[in-house]
mmCIF file of C-alpha atoms and ligand atoms in Angstrom:
data_model
loop_
_atom_site.group_PDB
_atom_site.id
_atom_site.type_symbol
_atom_site.label_atom_id
_atom_site.label_comp_id
_atom_site.label_asym_id
_atom_site.label_seq_id
_atom_site.Cartn_x
_atom_site.Cartn_y
_atom_site.Cartn_z
ATOM 1 C CA MET N 1 10.406 24.923 19.297
ATOM 2 C CA THR N 2 9.503 23.191 16.051
ATOM 3 C CA PRO N 3 12.027 20.510 15.156
ATOM 4 C CA ILE N 4 13.832 20.829 11.858
ATOM 5 C CA ILE N 5 12.571 18.079 9.625
ATOM 6 C CA HIS N 6 15.238 15.949 7.996
ATOM 7 C CA SER N 7 15.069 12.505 6.483
ATOM 8 C CA GLU N 8 16.810 10.757 9.390
ATOM 9 C CA LEU N 9 14.229 12.171 11.826
ATOM 10 C CA LEU N 10 11.423 10.914 9.568
ATOM 11 C CA ARG N 11 13.124 7.550 9.114
ATOM 12 C CA ARG N 12 13.219 7.126 12.884
ATOM 13 C CA LEU N 13 9.583 8.166 13.227
ATOM 14 C CA PRO N 14 7.641 4.926 13.940
ATOM 15 C CA LYS N 15 5.431 4.408 10.900
ATOM 16 C CA ALA N 16 2.768 2.019 9.658
ATOM 17 C CA GLU N 17 2.236 1.423 5.961
ATOM 18 C CA LEU N 18 -1.161 0.217 4.766
ATOM 19 C CA HIS N 19 -0.861 0.386 0.968
ATOM 20 C CA CYS N 20 2.128 -1.406 -0.541
ATOM 21 C CA HIS N 21 2.077 -3.801 -3.496
ATOM 22 C CA LEU N 22 4.288 -6.881 -3.271
ATOM 23 C CA ASP N 23 4.812 -7.022 -7.053
ATOM 24 C CA GLY N 24 5.711 -3.313 -7.058
ATOM 25 C CA SER N 25 8.249 -3.529 -4.251
ATOM 26 C CA VAL N 26 10.924 -5.967 -5.403
ATOM 27 C CA ARG N 27 14.625 -5.173 -4.966
ATOM 28 C CA PRO N 28 16.291 -4.651 -8.395
ATOM 29 C CA GLU N 29 19.122 -6.994 -7.321
ATOM 30 C CA THR N 30 16.544 -9.696 -6.622
ATOM 31 C CA LEU N 31 14.874 -9.164 -10.012
ATOM 32 C CA LEU N 32 18.251 -9.770 -11.699
ATOM 33 C CA GLU N 33 18.977 -12.816 -9.532
ATOM 34 C CA LEU N 34 15.553 -14.377 -10.178
ATOM 35 C CA GLY N 35 15.687 -13.434 -13.863
ATOM 36 C CA ARG N 36 18.898 -15.441 -14.224
ATOM 37 C CA GLU N 37 17.487 -18.332 -12.224
ATOM 38 C CA TYR N 38 14.248 -18.574 -14.236
ATOM 39 C CA ARG N 39 15.807 -17.525 -17.565
ATOM 40 C CA LYS N 40 13.631 -14.427 -17.802
ATOM 41 C CA PRO N 41 15.754 -11.707 -19.391
ATOM 42 C CA MET N 42 15.481 -8.383 -17.559
ATOM 43 C CA PRO N 43 15.260 -5.115 -19.523
ATOM 44 C CA ARG N 44 18.561 -3.935 -17.928
ATOM 45 C CA ASP N 45 21.640 -5.898 -16.802
ATOM 46 C CA ASP N 46 22.758 -4.093 -13.663
ATOM 47 C CA ALA N 47 20.817 -3.198 -10.548
ATOM 48 C CA GLU N 48 21.128 0.580 -10.811
ATOM 49 C CA SER N 49 20.047 0.736 -14.481
ATOM 50 C CA LEU N 50 17.201 -1.653 -13.742
ATOM 51 C CA ARG N 51 16.117 0.496 -10.791
ATOM 52 C CA ASP N 52 15.985 3.539 -13.102
ATOM 53 C CA TYR N 53 14.154 1.613 -15.803
ATOM 54 C CA MET N 54 11.520 0.322 -13.368
ATOM 55 C CA ARG N 55 10.784 3.752 -11.917
ATOM 56 C CA VAL N 56 7.848 5.131 -13.889
ATOM 57 C CA ASP N 57 8.358 8.863 -14.234
ATOM 58 C CA ASP N 58 6.506 9.322 -17.482
ATOM 59 C CA ALA N 59 3.323 7.266 -17.259
ATOM 60 C CA ARG N 60 0.613 8.454 -19.627
ATOM 61 C CA SER N 61 -2.037 6.930 -17.380
ATOM 62 C CA LEU N 62 -2.584 4.469 -14.563
ATOM 63 C CA GLU N 63 -2.748 1.687 -17.173
ATOM 64 C CA ASP N 64 0.641 2.710 -18.554
ATOM 65 C CA TYR N 65 2.083 2.638 -15.025
ATOM 66 C CA LEU N 66 0.664 -0.842 -14.459
ATOM 67 C CA ALA N 67 2.481 -2.215 -17.541
ATOM 68 C CA ARG N 68 5.793 -2.287 -15.560
ATOM 69 C CA PHE N 69 4.361 -5.040 -13.382
ATOM 70 C CA ASP N 70 4.807 -7.535 -16.228
ATOM 71 C CA VAL N 71 8.536 -7.429 -15.480
ATOM 72 C CA THR N 72 8.238 -8.275 -11.790
ATOM 73 C CA LEU N 73 5.422 -10.792 -12.242
ATOM 74 C CA GLY N 74 7.568 -12.667 -14.780
ATOM 75 C CA VAL N 75 9.767 -13.906 -11.911
ATOM 76 C CA MET N 76 7.047 -14.163 -9.240
ATOM 77 C CA GLN N 77 5.716 -17.583 -10.246
ATOM 78 C CA THR N 78 7.358 -19.876 -7.693
ATOM 79 C CA ALA N 79 6.958 -20.292 -3.936
ATOM 80 C CA ASP N 80 10.668 -19.583 -3.355
ATOM 81 C CA ALA N 81 10.548 -16.295 -5.285
ATOM 82 C CA LEU N 82 7.390 -15.114 -3.509
ATOM 83 C CA GLU N 83 8.776 -16.017 -0.099
ATOM 84 C CA GLN N 84 12.061 -14.232 -0.784
ATOM 85 C CA ILE N 85 10.404 -11.068 -2.143
ATOM 86 C CA ALA N 86 7.997 -10.824 0.814
ATOM 87 C CA TYR N 87 10.853 -11.472 3.252
ATOM 88 C CA GLU N 88 13.009 -8.730 1.743
ATOM 89 C CA LEU N 89 10.148 -6.234 1.679
ATOM 90 C CA ALA N 90 9.503 -6.660 5.423
ATOM 91 C CA ILE N 91 13.250 -6.312 6.102
ATOM 92 C CA ASP N 92 13.527 -3.189 3.906
ATOM 93 C CA ALA N 93 10.429 -1.698 5.552
ATOM 94 C CA ALA N 94 11.960 -2.082 9.022
ATOM 95 C CA ARG N 95 15.102 -0.246 7.860
ATOM 96 C CA ASP N 96 12.785 2.525 6.681
ATOM 97 C CA GLY N 97 11.342 2.867 10.196
ATOM 98 C CA VAL N 98 8.156 0.973 9.340
ATOM 99 C CA ARG N 99 6.913 -0.995 12.356
ATOM 100 C CA TYR N 100 3.859 -2.481 10.672
ATOM 101 C CA ILE N 101 3.108 -3.054 6.994
ATOM 102 C CA GLU N 102 0.158 -4.448 5.053
ATOM 103 C CA VAL N 103 1.427 -6.008 1.833
ATOM 104 C CA ARG N 104 -1.063 -6.511 -0.985
ATOM 105 C CA TYR N 105 -1.081 -8.456 -4.230
ATOM 106 C CA SER N 106 -3.362 -10.564 -6.385
ATOM 107 C CA PRO N 107 -2.319 -14.240 -6.178
ATOM 108 C CA VAL N 108 -4.190 -14.973 -9.417
ATOM 109 C CA LEU N 109 -1.236 -13.297 -11.175
ATOM 110 C CA ASN N 110 1.232 -15.737 -9.589
ATOM 111 C CA THR N 111 -0.275 -18.942 -10.950
ATOM 112 C CA ARG N 112 1.112 -18.921 -14.511
ATOM 113 C CA GLY N 113 3.479 -21.742 -13.561
ATOM 114 C CA GLU N 114 2.930 -24.565 -11.115
ATOM 115 C CA LEU N 115 1.580 -22.599 -8.162
ATOM 116 C CA SER N 116 -1.942 -23.078 -6.844
ATOM 117 C CA LEU N 117 -3.745 -20.049 -5.407
ATOM 118 C CA GLY N 118 -3.237 -21.433 -1.898
ATOM 119 C CA ALA N 119 0.500 -21.903 -2.422
ATOM 120 C CA ALA N 120 0.697 -18.357 -3.815
ATOM 121 C CA VAL N 121 -0.681 -17.091 -0.495
ATOM 122 C CA GLU N 122 1.307 -19.362 1.790
ATOM 123 C CA ALA N 123 4.706 -18.472 0.320
ATOM 124 C CA PRO N 124 4.607 -14.711 1.103
ATOM 125 C CA LEU N 125 3.114 -15.522 4.520
ATOM 126 C CA ARG N 126 6.170 -17.707 5.231
ATOM 127 C CA GLY N 127 8.418 -14.870 4.049
ATOM 128 C CA ILE N 128 6.925 -12.232 6.325
ATOM 129 C CA GLU N 129 6.866 -14.586 9.295
ATOM 130 C CA ARG N 130 10.569 -15.352 8.840
ATOM 131 C CA ALA N 131 11.323 -11.639 8.376
ATOM 132 C CA GLU N 132 9.613 -10.764 11.646
ATOM 133 C CA ARG N 133 11.859 -13.257 13.457
ATOM 134 C CA ASP N 134 14.874 -11.630 11.769
ATOM 135 C CA GLY N 135 13.997 -8.075 12.811
ATOM 136 C CA GLY N 136 11.746 -7.162 9.880
ATOM 137 C CA ALA N 137 8.571 -5.129 10.209
ATOM 138 C CA MET N 138 5.457 -6.879 11.493
ATOM 139 C CA ALA N 139 3.596 -7.640 8.250
ATOM 140 C CA ARG N 140 0.174 -8.844 7.175
ATOM 141 C CA VAL N 141 -1.348 -9.545 3.767
ATOM 142 C CA ILE N 142 -4.238 -8.026 1.800
ATOM 143 C CA ILE N 143 -5.503 -10.038 -1.173
ATOM 144 C CA CYS N 144 -6.546 -8.033 -4.235
ATOM 145 C CA GLY N 145 -9.262 -8.727 -6.745
ATOM 146 C CA LEU N 146 -8.717 -7.032 -10.097
ATOM 147 C CA ARG N 147 -11.146 -4.622 -11.741
ATOM 148 C CA HIS N 148 -10.301 -5.661 -15.277
ATOM 149 C CA MET N 149 -10.980 -9.325 -14.570
ATOM 150 C CA THR N 150 -14.423 -10.890 -14.273
ATOM 151 C CA PRO N 151 -16.387 -10.652 -10.996
ATOM 152 C CA ASP N 152 -16.070 -14.453 -10.661
ATOM 153 C CA VAL N 153 -12.294 -14.133 -10.278
ATOM 154 C CA SER N 154 -12.727 -11.443 -7.612
ATOM 155 C CA LEU N 155 -15.184 -13.641 -5.743
ATOM 156 C CA GLU N 156 -12.731 -16.546 -5.851
ATOM 157 C CA LEU N 157 -10.031 -14.253 -4.456
ATOM 158 C CA ALA N 158 -12.378 -13.072 -1.692
ATOM 159 C CA HIS N 159 -12.939 -16.750 -0.798
ATOM 160 C CA LEU N 160 -9.170 -17.218 -0.726
ATOM 161 C CA ALA N 161 -8.707 -14.172 1.531
ATOM 162 C CA VAL N 162 -11.343 -15.444 3.964
ATOM 163 C CA ALA N 163 -9.765 -18.938 3.991
ATOM 164 C CA TYR N 164 -6.481 -17.412 5.194
ATOM 165 C CA LYS N 165 -8.110 -14.905 7.543
ATOM 166 C CA HIS N 166 -6.538 -16.282 10.692
ATOM 167 C CA ARG N 167 -3.217 -17.092 9.061
ATOM 168 C CA GLY N 168 -1.945 -13.627 8.181
ATOM 169 C CA VAL N 169 -4.450 -12.278 5.654
ATOM 170 C CA VAL N 170 -6.239 -9.254 7.107
ATOM 171 C CA GLY N 171 -8.174 -7.768 4.206
ATOM 172 C CA PHE N 172 -9.581 -7.794 0.703
ATOM 173 C CA ASP N 173 -8.943 -5.073 -1.904
ATOM 174 C CA LEU N 174 -9.843 -4.310 -5.494
ATOM 175 C CA ALA N 175 -6.980 -3.071 -7.699
ATOM 176 C CA GLY N 176 -6.229 -2.849 -11.434
ATOM 177 C CA GLY N 177 -7.215 -0.459 -14.209
ATOM 178 C CA GLU N 178 -9.928 1.759 -12.755
ATOM 179 C CA LEU N 179 -11.421 3.781 -15.588
ATOM 180 C CA GLY N 180 -14.478 2.045 -17.047
ATOM 181 C CA ASN N 181 -14.333 -0.777 -14.486
ATOM 182 C CA LEU N 182 -16.708 0.091 -11.638
ATOM 183 C CA ALA N 183 -16.076 -1.596 -8.284
ATOM 184 C CA SER N 184 -19.795 -2.363 -7.931
ATOM 185 C CA VAL N 185 -19.459 -5.011 -10.667
ATOM 186 C CA HIS N 186 -17.316 -6.853 -8.093
ATOM 187 C CA ALA N 187 -19.740 -6.245 -5.207
ATOM 188 C CA PRO N 188 -20.340 -9.984 -4.562
ATOM 189 C CA ALA N 189 -16.664 -10.363 -3.617
ATOM 190 C CA PHE N 190 -16.926 -7.488 -1.117
ATOM 191 C CA VAL N 191 -20.164 -8.880 0.288
ATOM 192 C CA TYR N 192 -18.540 -12.296 0.804
ATOM 193 C CA ALA N 193 -15.508 -10.767 2.535
ATOM 194 C CA ARG N 194 -17.642 -8.517 4.764
ATOM 195 C CA GLU N 195 -20.088 -11.287 5.672
ATOM 196 C CA HIS N 196 -17.098 -13.309 6.850
ATOM 197 C CA ASP N 197 -15.891 -10.412 8.989
ATOM 198 C CA LEU N 198 -12.923 -9.585 6.787
ATOM 199 C CA ALA N 199 -12.015 -5.910 6.385
ATOM 200 C CA CYS N 200 -12.119 -4.355 2.917
ATOM 201 C CA THR N 201 -10.307 -1.578 1.159
ATOM 202 C CA CYS N 202 -10.687 -0.500 -2.465
ATOM 203 C CA HIS N 203 -8.524 1.458 -4.907
ATOM 204 C CA ALA N 204 -10.765 4.319 -6.004
ATOM 205 C CA GLY N 205 -10.576 7.888 -7.285
ATOM 206 C CA GLU N 206 -7.046 7.354 -8.578
ATOM 207 C CA GLY N 207 -7.461 6.740 -12.308
ATOM 208 C CA ALA N 208 -11.107 7.845 -12.391
ATOM 209 C CA ASP N 209 -13.452 10.404 -10.818
ATOM 210 C CA ALA N 210 -15.165 10.686 -7.430
ATOM 211 C CA SER N 211 -18.151 8.595 -8.547
ATOM 212 C CA TYR N 212 -15.808 5.584 -8.366
ATOM 213 C CA VAL N 213 -15.121 6.400 -4.708
ATOM 214 C CA ARG N 214 -18.868 6.677 -4.106
ATOM 215 C CA ASP N 215 -19.262 3.225 -5.622
ATOM 216 C CA ALA N 216 -16.472 1.781 -3.421
ATOM 217 C CA VAL N 217 -17.843 3.336 -0.226
ATOM 218 C CA HIS N 218 -21.571 2.826 -0.642
ATOM 219 C CA VAL N 219 -21.949 -0.247 -2.863
ATOM 220 C CA CYS N 220 -18.843 -2.186 -1.808
ATOM 221 C CA GLY N 221 -18.750 -1.010 1.817
ATOM 222 C CA ALA N 222 -14.994 -0.358 1.800
ATOM 223 C CA ASN N 223 -13.551 0.320 5.282
ATOM 224 C CA ARG N 224 -10.644 2.239 3.759
ATOM 225 C CA ILE N 225 -10.030 3.785 0.338
ATOM 226 C CA GLY N 226 -6.827 3.395 -1.669
ATOM 227 C CA HIS N 227 -5.689 6.800 -3.029
ATOM 228 C CA ALA N 228 -9.073 8.638 -3.000
ATOM 229 C CA THR N 229 -7.322 11.412 -4.887
ATOM 230 C CA ARG N 230 -10.483 12.624 -6.655
ATOM 231 C CA LEU N 231 -12.750 12.233 -3.615
ATOM 232 C CA ILE N 232 -12.200 15.951 -2.951
ATOM 233 C CA ASP N 233 -14.359 16.777 -6.010
ATOM 234 C CA ASP N 234 -17.457 15.417 -4.235
ATOM 235 C CA GLU N 235 -18.120 17.659 -1.240
ATOM 236 C CA SER N 236 -20.933 15.581 0.237
ATOM 237 C CA LEU N 237 -19.044 12.302 -0.021
ATOM 238 C CA THR N 238 -15.874 13.899 1.394
ATOM 239 C CA GLN N 239 -17.900 14.927 4.449
ATOM 240 C CA TYR N 240 -19.395 11.431 4.739
ATOM 241 C CA VAL N 241 -15.976 9.751 4.517
ATOM 242 C CA ASN N 242 -14.652 12.138 7.170
ATOM 243 C CA ASP N 243 -17.653 11.600 9.457
ATOM 244 C CA ARG N 244 -17.353 7.821 9.195
ATOM 245 C CA ARG N 245 -13.551 8.078 9.777
ATOM 246 C CA ILE N 246 -12.870 5.998 6.652
ATOM 247 C CA ALA N 247 -9.094 5.988 6.252
ATOM 248 C CA LEU N 248 -7.553 7.313 3.042
ATOM 249 C CA GLU N 249 -4.448 5.446 1.902
ATOM 250 C CA ILE N 250 -2.562 8.342 0.294
ATOM 251 C CA CYS N 251 0.285 7.660 -2.175
ATOM 252 C CA LEU N 252 1.813 11.020 -3.209
ATOM 253 C CA THR N 253 4.605 10.016 -5.589
ATOM 254 C CA SER N 254 2.529 7.368 -7.343
ATOM 255 C CA ASN N 255 -0.242 9.951 -7.925
ATOM 256 C CA VAL N 256 2.216 12.389 -9.495
ATOM 257 C CA GLN N 257 3.592 9.618 -11.717
ATOM 258 C CA THR N 258 0.175 8.506 -12.991
ATOM 259 C CA HIS N 259 -1.014 12.131 -13.362
ATOM 260 C CA ALA N 260 -3.795 11.592 -10.843
ATOM 261 C CA VAL N 261 -2.414 15.003 -9.758
ATOM 262 C CA GLU N 262 -0.116 17.264 -11.755
ATOM 263 C CA SER N 263 2.357 17.875 -8.914
ATOM 264 C CA TYR N 264 2.916 17.168 -5.222
ATOM 265 C CA GLN N 265 1.697 20.717 -4.485
ATOM 266 C CA ASP N 266 -1.604 19.971 -6.239
ATOM 267 C CA HIS N 267 -2.324 16.899 -4.121
ATOM 268 C CA PRO N 268 -5.467 17.204 -1.954
ATOM 269 C CA LEU N 269 -3.679 15.638 1.062
ATOM 270 C CA ARG N 270 -3.321 19.065 2.705
ATOM 271 C CA GLN N 271 -7.050 19.757 2.318
ATOM 272 C CA TYR N 272 -7.964 16.306 3.626
ATOM 273 C CA TYR N 273 -5.698 16.749 6.641
ATOM 274 C CA ASP N 274 -6.959 20.260 7.413
ATOM 275 C CA ARG N 275 -10.518 18.940 7.408
ATOM 276 C CA GLY N 276 -9.482 16.404 10.047
ATOM 277 C CA MET N 277 -9.747 13.409 7.759
ATOM 278 C CA ASN N 278 -8.132 10.086 8.590
ATOM 279 C CA VAL N 279 -5.173 10.159 6.188
ATOM 280 C CA VAL N 280 -2.266 7.718 6.046
ATOM 281 C CA LEU N 281 0.898 8.003 3.913
ATOM 282 C CA ASN N 282 2.080 5.046 1.807
ATOM 283 C CA THR N 283 4.562 4.150 -0.942
ATOM 284 C CA ASP N 284 2.157 2.188 -3.213
ATOM 285 C CA ASN N 285 5.177 0.653 -5.020
ATOM 286 C CA ARG N 286 8.670 1.083 -3.666
ATOM 287 C CA LEU N 287 10.200 -0.011 -6.981
ATOM 288 C CA MET N 288 7.985 1.627 -9.640
ATOM 289 C CA SER N 289 7.705 4.801 -7.577
ATOM 290 C CA GLY N 290 11.407 4.797 -6.639
ATOM 291 C CA THR N 291 10.455 5.761 -3.113
ATOM 292 C CA THR N 292 10.474 4.782 0.551
ATOM 293 C CA LEU N 293 7.922 5.646 3.215
ATOM 294 C CA THR N 294 10.441 8.085 4.696
ATOM 295 C CA ASP N 295 10.625 9.771 1.262
ATOM 296 C CA GLU N 296 6.825 10.092 1.187
ATOM 297 C CA TYR N 297 6.798 11.775 4.621
ATOM 298 C CA MET N 298 9.575 14.050 3.383
ATOM 299 C CA HIS N 299 7.536 15.014 0.303
ATOM 300 C CA ALA N 300 4.576 15.870 2.543
ATOM 301 C CA ALA N 301 6.859 18.123 4.593
ATOM 302 C CA THR N 302 8.645 19.858 1.743
ATOM 303 C CA THR N 303 5.850 20.237 -0.814
ATOM 304 C CA LEU N 304 2.717 20.475 1.335
ATOM 305 C CA GLY N 305 4.170 22.140 4.429
ATOM 306 C CA PHE N 306 3.472 19.382 6.939
ATOM 307 C CA THR N 307 5.081 19.999 10.330
ATOM 308 C CA PHE N 308 6.724 17.250 12.366
ATOM 309 C CA LYS N 309 3.778 17.251 14.767
ATOM 310 C CA GLU N 310 1.344 16.785 11.874
ATOM 311 C CA LEU N 311 3.445 13.979 10.416
ATOM 312 C CA CYS N 312 3.443 12.258 13.819
ATOM 313 C CA GLU N 313 -0.344 12.381 13.759
ATOM 314 C CA ILE N 314 -0.423 10.858 10.270
ATOM 315 C CA ALA N 315 1.948 8.110 11.443
ATOM 316 C CA LEU N 316 -0.402 7.297 14.330
ATOM 317 C CA ASN N 317 -3.361 7.208 11.895
ATOM 318 C CA GLY N 318 -1.508 4.380 10.151
ATOM 319 C CA PHE N 319 -1.405 2.237 13.279
ATOM 320 C CA SER N 320 -4.991 2.991 14.285
ATOM 321 C CA SER N 321 -6.384 2.243 10.790
ATOM 322 C CA ALA N 322 -4.592 -1.090 10.304
ATOM 323 C CA PHE N 323 -6.738 -4.157 9.650
ATOM 324 C CA ILE N 324 -5.359 -6.161 12.605
ATOM 325 C CA PRO N 325 -7.485 -6.596 15.765
ATOM 326 C CA TRP N 326 -8.027 -3.411 17.784
ATOM 327 C CA GLU N 327 -6.149 -4.799 20.807
ATOM 328 C CA ASP N 328 -3.036 -5.303 18.657
ATOM 329 C CA ARG N 329 -3.398 -1.816 17.223
ATOM 330 C CA GLU N 330 -3.608 -0.358 20.727
ATOM 331 C CA ARG N 331 -0.353 -2.073 21.628
ATOM 332 C CA LEU N 332 1.391 -0.733 18.524
ATOM 333 C CA LEU N 333 -0.085 2.721 19.127
ATOM 334 C CA ALA N 334 1.089 2.857 22.729
ATOM 335 C CA ARG N 335 4.625 1.949 21.718
ATOM 336 C CA ALA N 336 4.627 4.394 18.812
ATOM 337 C CA ARG N 337 3.308 7.223 21.031
ATOM 338 C CA ALA N 338 6.008 6.595 23.614
ATOM 339 C CA ASP N 339 8.758 6.527 20.988
ATOM 340 C CA ILE N 340 7.402 9.651 19.296
ATOM 341 C CA ALA N 341 7.496 11.484 22.642
ATOM 342 C CA VAL N 342 11.182 10.589 23.008
ATOM 343 C CA LEU N 343 11.905 11.536 19.402
ATOM 344 C CA ALA N 344 10.052 14.832 19.740
ATOM 345 C CA GLY N 345 11.780 15.527 23.050
ATOM 346 C CA GLY N 346 15.158 15.084 21.390
ATOM 347 C CA ALA N 347 13.994 17.149 18.450
ATOM 348 C CA GLY N 348 12.644 20.040 20.487
ATOM 349 C CA GLY N 349 9.535 18.608 22.149
ATOM 350 C CA ALA N 350 7.026 20.010 19.667
ATOM 351 C CA ALA N 351 5.196 16.741 19.099
ATOM 352 C CA ALA N 352 4.846 15.726 22.731
HETATM 353 ZN ZN1 ZN X 1 -2.138 0.607 -5.137
#
């Protein structure tokens, strides 16, 4: 019997999230609190109105979507604020049934005040460590270079990521406005990260075409791809990415918002999954996308016809594609498999 999918079942499904931006996942209440503390006026005065304001439903482009980050970054310039925001994200993730989360951000955007780059990495690391002790999700950090900045800045950020490799940083990424900014310009940063045995992911094929994914895979050597929405347009590369088991960090709601796809139904996730590709569901930005990981699984079920069994498989892909050591992934996988068997048993046994 196929279990009836409902949000509580999907919330209880053990999940791993690999693509979540720290500066896109701040609680509205915290934005207001920090805004008062640092005398940064917020565009709305109460949490619910601010939540609505921050959710980007009408972005003209990826660049338009990214403009909302000025609001959050305005209050993310102290160690205390960064620690608190990271702490709360790991706590919120656990409530959403997320067992493991990789949180990404670009510390170069947190140094407008007094913070050094090192301090801007250490503060969120303290936050996620404290959260784990308080029942939050196990969390690790990915440091992002930015496409619209110079390659020197990306290289500096890759150095920073490597320096914190054994202290909670598990990967390097390239984010920011995609169109017109090829990842290969930032290849030295990827080379440095890879040569120091640090895993790499790269936003690609979200705000630009499949050639940008090609660039991320072949020139930058990305181990995973963020979004990869337009990868589907390149048949040969799609096959290569599938054959190499390169994980695709899929963000459905964010893609609808930025018009990377016109609707949930138009998203290539179903095609990727049916081809056996290594797909993982993510929120991208819990605040700007007004979503949770449970919501994203629900969208996959309701708009793309994913069954509970298929969603369980996607959840397991998340654990197996994480950037933590394989032994740790195996432990998380074993626990998730056991809990899924119980959940599926209670829900009709279809996913066992
Ligand atoms: Zn992203």
